[in-house]
Short mmCIF file of C-alpha atoms and ligand atoms in Angstrom, two decimals:
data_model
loop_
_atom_site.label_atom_id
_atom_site.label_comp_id
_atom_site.label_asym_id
_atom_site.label_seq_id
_atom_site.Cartn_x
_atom_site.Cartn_y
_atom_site.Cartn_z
CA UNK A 5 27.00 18.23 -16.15
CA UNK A 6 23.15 16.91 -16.78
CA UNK A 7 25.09 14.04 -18.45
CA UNK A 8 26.70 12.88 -15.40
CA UNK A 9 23.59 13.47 -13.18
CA UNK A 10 22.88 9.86 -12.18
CA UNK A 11 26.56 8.58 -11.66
CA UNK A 12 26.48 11.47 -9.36
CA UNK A 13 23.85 10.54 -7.52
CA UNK A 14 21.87 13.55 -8.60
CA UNK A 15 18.45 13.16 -9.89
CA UNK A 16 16.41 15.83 -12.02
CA UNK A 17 13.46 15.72 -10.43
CA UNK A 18 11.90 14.16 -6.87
CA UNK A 19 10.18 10.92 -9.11
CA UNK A 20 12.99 9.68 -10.55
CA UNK A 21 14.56 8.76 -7.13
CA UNK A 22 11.36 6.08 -6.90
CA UNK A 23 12.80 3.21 -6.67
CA UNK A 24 16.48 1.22 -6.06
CA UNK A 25 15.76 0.53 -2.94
CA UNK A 26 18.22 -1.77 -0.71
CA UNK A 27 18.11 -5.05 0.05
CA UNK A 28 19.58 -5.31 3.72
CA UNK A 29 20.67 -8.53 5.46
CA UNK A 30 18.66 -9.18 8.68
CA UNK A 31 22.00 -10.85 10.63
CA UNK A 32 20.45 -9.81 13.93
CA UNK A 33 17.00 -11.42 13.87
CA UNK A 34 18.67 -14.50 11.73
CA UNK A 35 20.81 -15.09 15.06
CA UNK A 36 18.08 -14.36 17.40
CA UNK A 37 15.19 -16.66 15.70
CA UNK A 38 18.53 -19.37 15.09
CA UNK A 39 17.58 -19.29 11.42
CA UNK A 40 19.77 -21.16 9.02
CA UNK A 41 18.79 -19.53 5.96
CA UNK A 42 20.23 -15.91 4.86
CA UNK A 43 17.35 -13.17 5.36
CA UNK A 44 17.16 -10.29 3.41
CA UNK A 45 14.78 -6.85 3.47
CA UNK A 46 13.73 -4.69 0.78
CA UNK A 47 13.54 -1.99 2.76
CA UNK A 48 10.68 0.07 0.88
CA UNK A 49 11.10 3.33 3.12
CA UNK A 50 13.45 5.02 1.13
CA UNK A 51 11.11 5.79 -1.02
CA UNK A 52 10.83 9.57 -1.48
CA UNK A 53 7.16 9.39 0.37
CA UNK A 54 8.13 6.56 2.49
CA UNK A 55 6.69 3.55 1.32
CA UNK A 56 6.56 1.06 -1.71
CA UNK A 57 3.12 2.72 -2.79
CA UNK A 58 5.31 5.45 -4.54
CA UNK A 59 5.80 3.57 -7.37
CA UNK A 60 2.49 2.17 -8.05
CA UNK A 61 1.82 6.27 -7.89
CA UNK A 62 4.31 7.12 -10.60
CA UNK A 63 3.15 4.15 -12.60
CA UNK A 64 -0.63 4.72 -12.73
CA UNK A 65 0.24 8.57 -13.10
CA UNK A 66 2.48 8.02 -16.03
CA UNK A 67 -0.14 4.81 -17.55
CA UNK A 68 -2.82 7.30 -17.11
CA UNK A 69 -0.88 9.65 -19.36
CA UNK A 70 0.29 7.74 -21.90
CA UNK A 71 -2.71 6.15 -22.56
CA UNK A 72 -4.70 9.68 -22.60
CA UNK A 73 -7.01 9.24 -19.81
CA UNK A 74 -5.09 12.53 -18.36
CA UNK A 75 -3.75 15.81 -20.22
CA UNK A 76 -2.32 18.96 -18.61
CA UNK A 77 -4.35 20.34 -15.76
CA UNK A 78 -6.24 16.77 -15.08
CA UNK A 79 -7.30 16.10 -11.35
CA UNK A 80 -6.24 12.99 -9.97
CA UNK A 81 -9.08 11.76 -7.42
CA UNK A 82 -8.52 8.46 -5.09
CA UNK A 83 -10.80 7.26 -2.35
CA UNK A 84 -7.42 6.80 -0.16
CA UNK A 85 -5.68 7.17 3.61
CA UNK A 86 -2.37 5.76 3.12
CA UNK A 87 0.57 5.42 1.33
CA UNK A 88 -1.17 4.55 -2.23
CA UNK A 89 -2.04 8.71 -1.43
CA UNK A 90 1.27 9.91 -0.47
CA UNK A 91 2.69 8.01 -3.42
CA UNK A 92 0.24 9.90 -6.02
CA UNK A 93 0.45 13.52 -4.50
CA UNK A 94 3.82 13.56 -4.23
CA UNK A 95 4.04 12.80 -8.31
CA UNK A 96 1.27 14.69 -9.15
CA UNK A 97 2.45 17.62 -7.40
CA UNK A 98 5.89 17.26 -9.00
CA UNK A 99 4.15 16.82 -12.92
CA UNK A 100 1.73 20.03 -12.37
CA UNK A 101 -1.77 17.33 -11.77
CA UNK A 102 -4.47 18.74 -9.06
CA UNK A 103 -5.38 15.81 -6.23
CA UNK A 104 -8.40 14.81 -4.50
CA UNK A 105 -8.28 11.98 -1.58
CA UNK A 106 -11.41 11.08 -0.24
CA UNK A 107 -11.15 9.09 3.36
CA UNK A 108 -13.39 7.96 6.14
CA UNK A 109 -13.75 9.89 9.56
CA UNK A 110 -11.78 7.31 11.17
CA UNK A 111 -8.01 8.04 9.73
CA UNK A 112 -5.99 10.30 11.64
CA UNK A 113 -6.08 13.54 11.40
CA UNK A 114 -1.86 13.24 10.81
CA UNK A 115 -2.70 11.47 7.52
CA UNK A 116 -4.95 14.44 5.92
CA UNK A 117 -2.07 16.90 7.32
CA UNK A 118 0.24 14.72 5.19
CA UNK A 119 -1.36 15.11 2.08
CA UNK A 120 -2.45 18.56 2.25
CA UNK A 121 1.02 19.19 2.78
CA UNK A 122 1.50 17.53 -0.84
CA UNK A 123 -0.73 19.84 -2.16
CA UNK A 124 -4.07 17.88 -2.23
CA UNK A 125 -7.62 17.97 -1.36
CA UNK A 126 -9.09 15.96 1.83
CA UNK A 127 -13.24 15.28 1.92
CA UNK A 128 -13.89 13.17 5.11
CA UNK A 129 -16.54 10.70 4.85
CA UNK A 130 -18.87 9.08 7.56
CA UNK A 131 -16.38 5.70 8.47
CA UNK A 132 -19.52 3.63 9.60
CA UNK A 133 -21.47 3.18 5.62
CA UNK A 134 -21.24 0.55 2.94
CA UNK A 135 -19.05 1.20 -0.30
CA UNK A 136 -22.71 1.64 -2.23
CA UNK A 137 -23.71 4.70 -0.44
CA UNK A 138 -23.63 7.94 -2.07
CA UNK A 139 -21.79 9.13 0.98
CA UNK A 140 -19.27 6.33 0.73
CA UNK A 141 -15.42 7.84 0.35
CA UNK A 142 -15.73 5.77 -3.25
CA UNK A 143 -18.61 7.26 -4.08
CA UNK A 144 -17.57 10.29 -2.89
CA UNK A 145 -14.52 10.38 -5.24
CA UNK A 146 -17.10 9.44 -7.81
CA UNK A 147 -19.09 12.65 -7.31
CA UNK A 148 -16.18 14.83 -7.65
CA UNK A 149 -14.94 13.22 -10.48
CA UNK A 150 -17.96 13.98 -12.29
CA UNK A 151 -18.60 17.47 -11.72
CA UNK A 152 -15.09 18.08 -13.18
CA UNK A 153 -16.27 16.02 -15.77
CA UNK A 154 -18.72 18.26 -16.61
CA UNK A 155 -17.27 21.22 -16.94
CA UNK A 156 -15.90 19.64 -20.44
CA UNK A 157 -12.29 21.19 -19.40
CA UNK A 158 -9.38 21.60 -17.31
CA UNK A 159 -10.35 23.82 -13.91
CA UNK A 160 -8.14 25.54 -11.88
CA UNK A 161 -7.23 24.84 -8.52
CA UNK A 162 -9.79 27.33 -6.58
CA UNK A 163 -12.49 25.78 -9.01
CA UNK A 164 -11.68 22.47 -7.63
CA UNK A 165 -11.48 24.29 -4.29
CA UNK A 166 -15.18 25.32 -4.57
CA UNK A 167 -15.80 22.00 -5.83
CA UNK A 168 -14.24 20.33 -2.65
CA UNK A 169 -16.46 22.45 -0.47
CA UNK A 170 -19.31 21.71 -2.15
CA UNK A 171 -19.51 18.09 -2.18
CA UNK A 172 -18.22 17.89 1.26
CA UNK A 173 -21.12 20.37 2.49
CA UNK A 174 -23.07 17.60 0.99
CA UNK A 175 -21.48 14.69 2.93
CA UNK A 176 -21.59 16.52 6.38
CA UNK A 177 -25.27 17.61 5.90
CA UNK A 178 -26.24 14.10 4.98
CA UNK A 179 -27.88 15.65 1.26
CA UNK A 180 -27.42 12.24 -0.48
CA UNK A 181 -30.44 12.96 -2.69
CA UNK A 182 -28.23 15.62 -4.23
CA UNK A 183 -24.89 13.10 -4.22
CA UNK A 184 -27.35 10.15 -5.57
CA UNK A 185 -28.17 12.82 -8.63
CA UNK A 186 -24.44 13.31 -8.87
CA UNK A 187 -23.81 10.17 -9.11
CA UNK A 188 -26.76 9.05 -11.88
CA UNK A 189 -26.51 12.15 -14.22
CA UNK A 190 -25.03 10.99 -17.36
CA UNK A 191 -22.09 12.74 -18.16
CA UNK A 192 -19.27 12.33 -20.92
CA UNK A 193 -15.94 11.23 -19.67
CA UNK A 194 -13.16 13.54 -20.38
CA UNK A 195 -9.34 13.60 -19.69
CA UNK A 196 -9.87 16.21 -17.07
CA UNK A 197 -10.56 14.02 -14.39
CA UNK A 198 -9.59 10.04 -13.21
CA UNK A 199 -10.08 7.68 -10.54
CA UNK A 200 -6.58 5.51 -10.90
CA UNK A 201 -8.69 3.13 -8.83
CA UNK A 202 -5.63 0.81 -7.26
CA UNK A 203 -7.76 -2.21 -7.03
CA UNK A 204 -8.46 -2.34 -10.37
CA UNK A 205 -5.49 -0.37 -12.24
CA UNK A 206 -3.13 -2.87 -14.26
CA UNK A 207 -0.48 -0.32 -13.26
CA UNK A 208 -0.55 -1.20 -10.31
CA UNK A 209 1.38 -4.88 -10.55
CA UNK A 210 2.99 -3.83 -13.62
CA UNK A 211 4.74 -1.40 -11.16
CA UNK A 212 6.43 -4.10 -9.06
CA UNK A 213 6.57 -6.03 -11.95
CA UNK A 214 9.17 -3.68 -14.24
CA UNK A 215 10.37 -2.42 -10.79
CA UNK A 216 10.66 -4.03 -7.41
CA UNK A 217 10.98 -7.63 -8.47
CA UNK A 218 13.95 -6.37 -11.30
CA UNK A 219 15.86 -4.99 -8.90
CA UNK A 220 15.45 -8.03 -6.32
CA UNK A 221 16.17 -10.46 -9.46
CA UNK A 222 19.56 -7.99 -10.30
CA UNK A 223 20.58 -7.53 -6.55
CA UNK A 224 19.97 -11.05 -5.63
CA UNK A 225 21.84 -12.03 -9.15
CA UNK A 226 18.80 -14.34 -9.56
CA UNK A 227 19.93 -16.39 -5.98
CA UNK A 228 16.44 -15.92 -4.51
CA UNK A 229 14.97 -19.26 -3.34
CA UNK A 230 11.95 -17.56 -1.42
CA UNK A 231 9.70 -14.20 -1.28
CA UNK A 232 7.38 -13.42 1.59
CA UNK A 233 5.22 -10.35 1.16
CA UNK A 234 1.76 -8.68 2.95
CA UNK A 235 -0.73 -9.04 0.85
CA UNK A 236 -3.38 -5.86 0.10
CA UNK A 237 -4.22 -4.92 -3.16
CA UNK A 238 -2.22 -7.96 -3.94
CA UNK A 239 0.02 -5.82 -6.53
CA UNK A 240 3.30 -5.99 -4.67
CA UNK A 241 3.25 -10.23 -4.74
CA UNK A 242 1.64 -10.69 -7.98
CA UNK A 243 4.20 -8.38 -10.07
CA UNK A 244 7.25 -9.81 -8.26
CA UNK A 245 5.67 -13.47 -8.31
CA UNK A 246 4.88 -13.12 -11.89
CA UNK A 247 8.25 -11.68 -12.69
CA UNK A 248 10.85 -14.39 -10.55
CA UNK A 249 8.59 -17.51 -11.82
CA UNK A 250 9.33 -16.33 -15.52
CA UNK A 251 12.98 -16.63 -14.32
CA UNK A 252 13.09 -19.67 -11.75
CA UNK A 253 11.43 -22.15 -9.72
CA UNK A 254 11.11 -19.90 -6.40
CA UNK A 255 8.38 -20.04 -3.24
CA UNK A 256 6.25 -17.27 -3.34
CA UNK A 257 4.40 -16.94 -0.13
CA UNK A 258 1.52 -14.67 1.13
CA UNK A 259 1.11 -13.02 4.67
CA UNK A 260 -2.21 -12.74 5.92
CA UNK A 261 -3.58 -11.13 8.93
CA UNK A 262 -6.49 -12.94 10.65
CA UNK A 263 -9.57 -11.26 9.80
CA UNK A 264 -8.89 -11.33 6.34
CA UNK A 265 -10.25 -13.77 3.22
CA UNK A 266 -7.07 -14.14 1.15
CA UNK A 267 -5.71 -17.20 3.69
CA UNK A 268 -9.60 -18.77 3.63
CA UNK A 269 -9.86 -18.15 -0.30
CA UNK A 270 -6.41 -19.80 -0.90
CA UNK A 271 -7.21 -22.88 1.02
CA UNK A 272 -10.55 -23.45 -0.31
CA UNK A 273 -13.09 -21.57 1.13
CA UNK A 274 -15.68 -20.16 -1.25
CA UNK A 275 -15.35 -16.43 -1.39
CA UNK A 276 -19.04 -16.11 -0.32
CA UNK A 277 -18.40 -17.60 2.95
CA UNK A 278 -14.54 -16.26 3.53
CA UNK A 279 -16.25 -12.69 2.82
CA UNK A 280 -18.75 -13.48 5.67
CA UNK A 281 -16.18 -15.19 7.85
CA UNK A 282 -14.07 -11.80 7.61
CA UNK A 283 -13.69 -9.59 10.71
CA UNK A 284 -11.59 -6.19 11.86
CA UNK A 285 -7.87 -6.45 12.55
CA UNK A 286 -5.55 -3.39 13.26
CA UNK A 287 -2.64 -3.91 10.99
CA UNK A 288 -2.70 -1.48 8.28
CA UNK A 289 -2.08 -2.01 4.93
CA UNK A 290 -2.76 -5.60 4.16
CA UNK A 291 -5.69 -8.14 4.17
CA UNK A 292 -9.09 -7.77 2.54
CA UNK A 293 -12.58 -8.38 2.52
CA UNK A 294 -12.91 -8.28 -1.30
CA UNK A 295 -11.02 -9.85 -4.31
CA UNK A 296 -9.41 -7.23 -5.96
CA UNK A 297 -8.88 -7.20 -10.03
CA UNK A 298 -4.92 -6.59 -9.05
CA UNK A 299 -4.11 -9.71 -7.25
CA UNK A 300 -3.48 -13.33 -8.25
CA UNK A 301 -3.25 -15.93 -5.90
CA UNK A 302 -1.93 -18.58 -8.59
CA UNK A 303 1.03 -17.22 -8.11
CA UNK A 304 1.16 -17.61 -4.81
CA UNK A 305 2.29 -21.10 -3.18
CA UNK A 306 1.46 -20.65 0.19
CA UNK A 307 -0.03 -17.92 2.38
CA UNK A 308 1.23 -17.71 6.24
CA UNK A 309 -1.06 -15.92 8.79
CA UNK A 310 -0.30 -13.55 11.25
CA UNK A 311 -2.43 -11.62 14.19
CA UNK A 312 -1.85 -7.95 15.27
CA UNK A 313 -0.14 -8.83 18.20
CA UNK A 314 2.52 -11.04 16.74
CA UNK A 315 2.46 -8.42 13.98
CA UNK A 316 3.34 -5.56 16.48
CA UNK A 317 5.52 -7.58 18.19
CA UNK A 318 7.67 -8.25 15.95
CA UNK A 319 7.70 -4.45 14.30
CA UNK A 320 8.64 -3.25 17.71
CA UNK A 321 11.78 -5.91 18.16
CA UNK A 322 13.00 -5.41 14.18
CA UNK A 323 12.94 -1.44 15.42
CA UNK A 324 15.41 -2.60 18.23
CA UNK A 325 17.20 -5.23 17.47
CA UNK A 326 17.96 -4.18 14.00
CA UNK A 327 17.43 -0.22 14.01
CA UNK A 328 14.94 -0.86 11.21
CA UNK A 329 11.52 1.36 11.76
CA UNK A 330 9.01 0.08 9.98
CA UNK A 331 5.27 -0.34 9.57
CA UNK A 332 3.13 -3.29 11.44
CA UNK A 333 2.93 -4.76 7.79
CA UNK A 334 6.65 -5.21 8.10
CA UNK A 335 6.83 -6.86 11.05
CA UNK A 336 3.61 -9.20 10.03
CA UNK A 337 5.87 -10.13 6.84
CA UNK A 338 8.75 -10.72 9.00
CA UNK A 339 6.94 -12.70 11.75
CA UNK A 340 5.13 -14.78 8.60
CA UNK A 341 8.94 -14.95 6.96
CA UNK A 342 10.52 -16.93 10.38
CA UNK A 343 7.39 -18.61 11.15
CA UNK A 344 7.15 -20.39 7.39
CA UNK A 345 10.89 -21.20 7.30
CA UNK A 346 10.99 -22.83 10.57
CA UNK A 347 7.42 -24.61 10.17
CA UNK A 348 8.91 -26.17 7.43
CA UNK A 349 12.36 -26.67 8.12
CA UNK A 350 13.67 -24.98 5.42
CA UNK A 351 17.76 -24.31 5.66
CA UNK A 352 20.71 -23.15 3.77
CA UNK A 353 18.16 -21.06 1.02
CA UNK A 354 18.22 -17.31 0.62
CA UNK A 355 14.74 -15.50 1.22
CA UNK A 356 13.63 -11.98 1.11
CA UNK A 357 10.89 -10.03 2.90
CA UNK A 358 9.52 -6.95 1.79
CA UNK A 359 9.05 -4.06 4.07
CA UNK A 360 6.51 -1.74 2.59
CA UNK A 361 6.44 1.18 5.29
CA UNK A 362 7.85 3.28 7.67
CA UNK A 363 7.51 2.88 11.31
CA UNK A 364 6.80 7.07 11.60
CA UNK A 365 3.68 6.51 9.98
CA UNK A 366 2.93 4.25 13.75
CA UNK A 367 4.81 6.22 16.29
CA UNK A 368 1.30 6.68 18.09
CA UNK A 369 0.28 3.18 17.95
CA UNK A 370 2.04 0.32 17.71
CA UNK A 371 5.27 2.21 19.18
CA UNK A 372 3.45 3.75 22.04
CA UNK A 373 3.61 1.75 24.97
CA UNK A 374 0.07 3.21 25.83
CA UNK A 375 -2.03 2.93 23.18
CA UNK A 376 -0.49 -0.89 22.76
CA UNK A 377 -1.79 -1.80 26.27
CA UNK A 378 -5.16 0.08 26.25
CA UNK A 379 -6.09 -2.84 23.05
CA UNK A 380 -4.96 -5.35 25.42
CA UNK A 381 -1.60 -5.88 23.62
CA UNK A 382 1.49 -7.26 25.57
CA UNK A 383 4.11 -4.72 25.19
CA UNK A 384 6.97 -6.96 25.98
CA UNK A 385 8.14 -8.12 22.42
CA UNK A 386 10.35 -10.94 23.33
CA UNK A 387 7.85 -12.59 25.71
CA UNK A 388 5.24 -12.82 22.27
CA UNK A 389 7.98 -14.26 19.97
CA UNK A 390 9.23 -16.70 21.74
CA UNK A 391 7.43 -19.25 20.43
CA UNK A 392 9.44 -18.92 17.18
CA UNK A 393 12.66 -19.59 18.82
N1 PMP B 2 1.85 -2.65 3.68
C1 PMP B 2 1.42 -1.38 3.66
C2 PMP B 2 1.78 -0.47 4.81
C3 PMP B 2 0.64 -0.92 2.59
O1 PMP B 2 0.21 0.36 2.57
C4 PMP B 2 0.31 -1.82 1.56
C5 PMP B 2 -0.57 -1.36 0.44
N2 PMP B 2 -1.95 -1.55 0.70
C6 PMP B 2 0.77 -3.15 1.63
C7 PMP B 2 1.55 -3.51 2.71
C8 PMP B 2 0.39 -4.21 0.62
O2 PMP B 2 0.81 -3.95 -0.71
P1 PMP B 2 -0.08 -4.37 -1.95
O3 PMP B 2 -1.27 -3.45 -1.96
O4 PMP B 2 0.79 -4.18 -3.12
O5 PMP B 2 -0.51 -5.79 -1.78
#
């Protein structure tokens, strides 16, 4: 029977079902927005944690192993909220790896719930403190790292427990003398314990790269003229723009929410100045204030920008009109998607959007009439986009 597993549509284990996602045709908003172009999703939800950061999980999980910066019993550690978490618990939990996921204050308290669901660790960290503070949720995940480190072996899981407490007693009584010595004391690295480090990891666009933009290149059979994708840690766009423009002349283009440097940095703008020109937004899940290691904007032709009301918006109306829930970075994409193709009167081309969340994760924000109107946000979707009709 194990022969047959796959053709049966039965899988082995939880992290092989990563992946083969559909594309789905968005017929609906192509009427409504009068597009002449075909409009297709990759509709990233389906994903066993529910988003596309589930592969970048299983990718720096198994990179990590092959390359021996983990053995049996490691500790994966990620200074983390969202889906980039989700993605590596839910691996790590089905390989036998202990997790740690540092976060600021700020995140809901539904997000740690999620994870320690999965199995994992939560510190909280102060939200309001720069990423050089020893009470920063980087250099938080730092701390931890090292005091696995050394031990010079593989702990158990109420070691780590007492290590947990620890450095979070630390963090709540403010003791960053002791974090700072943490932090400084030289210790040897050892397989026991690793930061994947998103930002940075080469796994991370190496993901989409052998994954996401194959399968768009094998469903599309190579008839993709355009790709529109949010833009974080920049891995989703620069594995699939790296991987179609081997293959063909396509447009790769960007969506940016206003606050963020990646539009300013693309057009010009130094990245001293876009860095200091960069301001809060409420979207989650795209936009920066840094440059990170894992994105490159060469391979992006254009970047669209997008603000959190058009951004909800448009989530709320996909939800509707096409029963599609997904995350505000969805409905950013999609908003960027109609407002590029009509801006430049593009017709008769196919282009496809990715969607890299689900709506769940947002039922108490952007889908809650409320919370919506207490930010000032018009709640009536159709009134917002019609400027793109
Ligand atoms: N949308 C959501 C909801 C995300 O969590 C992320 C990941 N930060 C993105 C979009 C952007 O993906 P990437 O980091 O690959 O650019």
């Amino acid at each position: 029977m194990e022969e047959n597993y796959t053709k049966m549509g039965i899988y082995d284990d939880i992290v092989q079902t990563i992946g083969n996602t559909p594309l789905v045709r968005l017929r609906k908003i192509e009427r409504y927005f009068g597009l002449k172009n075909e409009l297709y999703a990759k509709v990233e939800f389906f994903n066993p944690g529910g988003s596309i950061k589930d592969r970048i999980g299983k990718y720096m999980i198994e990179g990590a192993k092959k390359e021996g910066k983990i053995v049996e019993g490691a500790v994966i550690i990620e200074p983390t909220s969202g889906n980039t978490g989700v993605g590596l618990a839910l691996v790590a939990a089905d390989e036998g790896y202990l997790t740690v996921f540092t976060m600021p204050d700020k995140m809901s308290i539904e997000k740690e719930l999620l994870l320690k669901a999965l199995g994992a660790f939560v510190i909280r960290t102060p939200t309001a403190v720069s990423p050089s503070d020893p009470n920063s949720y980087y250099k938080v995940a730092e701390a931890v790292r090292n005091l696995i480190w050394k031990k010079e072996r593989a702990i158990s899981r109420e070691e780590l427990r007492e290590i947990v407490e620890y450095v979070q007693r630390l963090v709540r009584e403010e003791r960053l003398e002791e974090l700072e010595a943490i932090l400084e004391e030289k210790v040897e690295e050892t397989p026991y314990a690793y930061i994947p480090n998103q930002y940075f990891n080469k796994y991370n666009p190496i993901a989409h790269y052998e994954t996401t933009a194959r399968e768009i290149w094998e469903q599309t059979n190579g008839e993709v003229d355009y790709l529109f994708a949010g833009i974080g840690t920049g891995g989703t766009i620069t594995g699939i723009g790296r991987y179609l423009k081997e293959r063909k002349d396509i447009k790769i283009i960007g969506v940016d929410p206003i606050g963020s440097i990646y539009n300013l940095v693309k057009k010009g703008t130094s990245l001293e100045e876009a860095v200091k020109r960069a301001h809060p937004y409420l979207v989650e899940g795209i936009g920066e204030d840094l440059l990170p290691d894992t994105v490159d904007l060469n391979l992006v032709d254009d970047i669209v920008v997008v603000n959190d009301q058009q951004a909800f918006a448009m989530t709320r109306f996909l939800a509707r009109k096409e029963g599609i829930l997904a995350g505000g970075s969805s409905g950013a994409a999609l908003y960027g998607t109609i407002k590029y193709l009509k801006e430049n009167g593009v017709e008769g081309k196919k282009a496809v959007v990715i969607f890299p969340d689900t709506g769940r994760n947002y039922l108490t924000k952007i889908f809650n009439d409320k919370w919506m109107l207490e930010r000032g946000f018009e709640i009536d979707d159709e009134k917002v986009l019609e400027v793109l009709k």
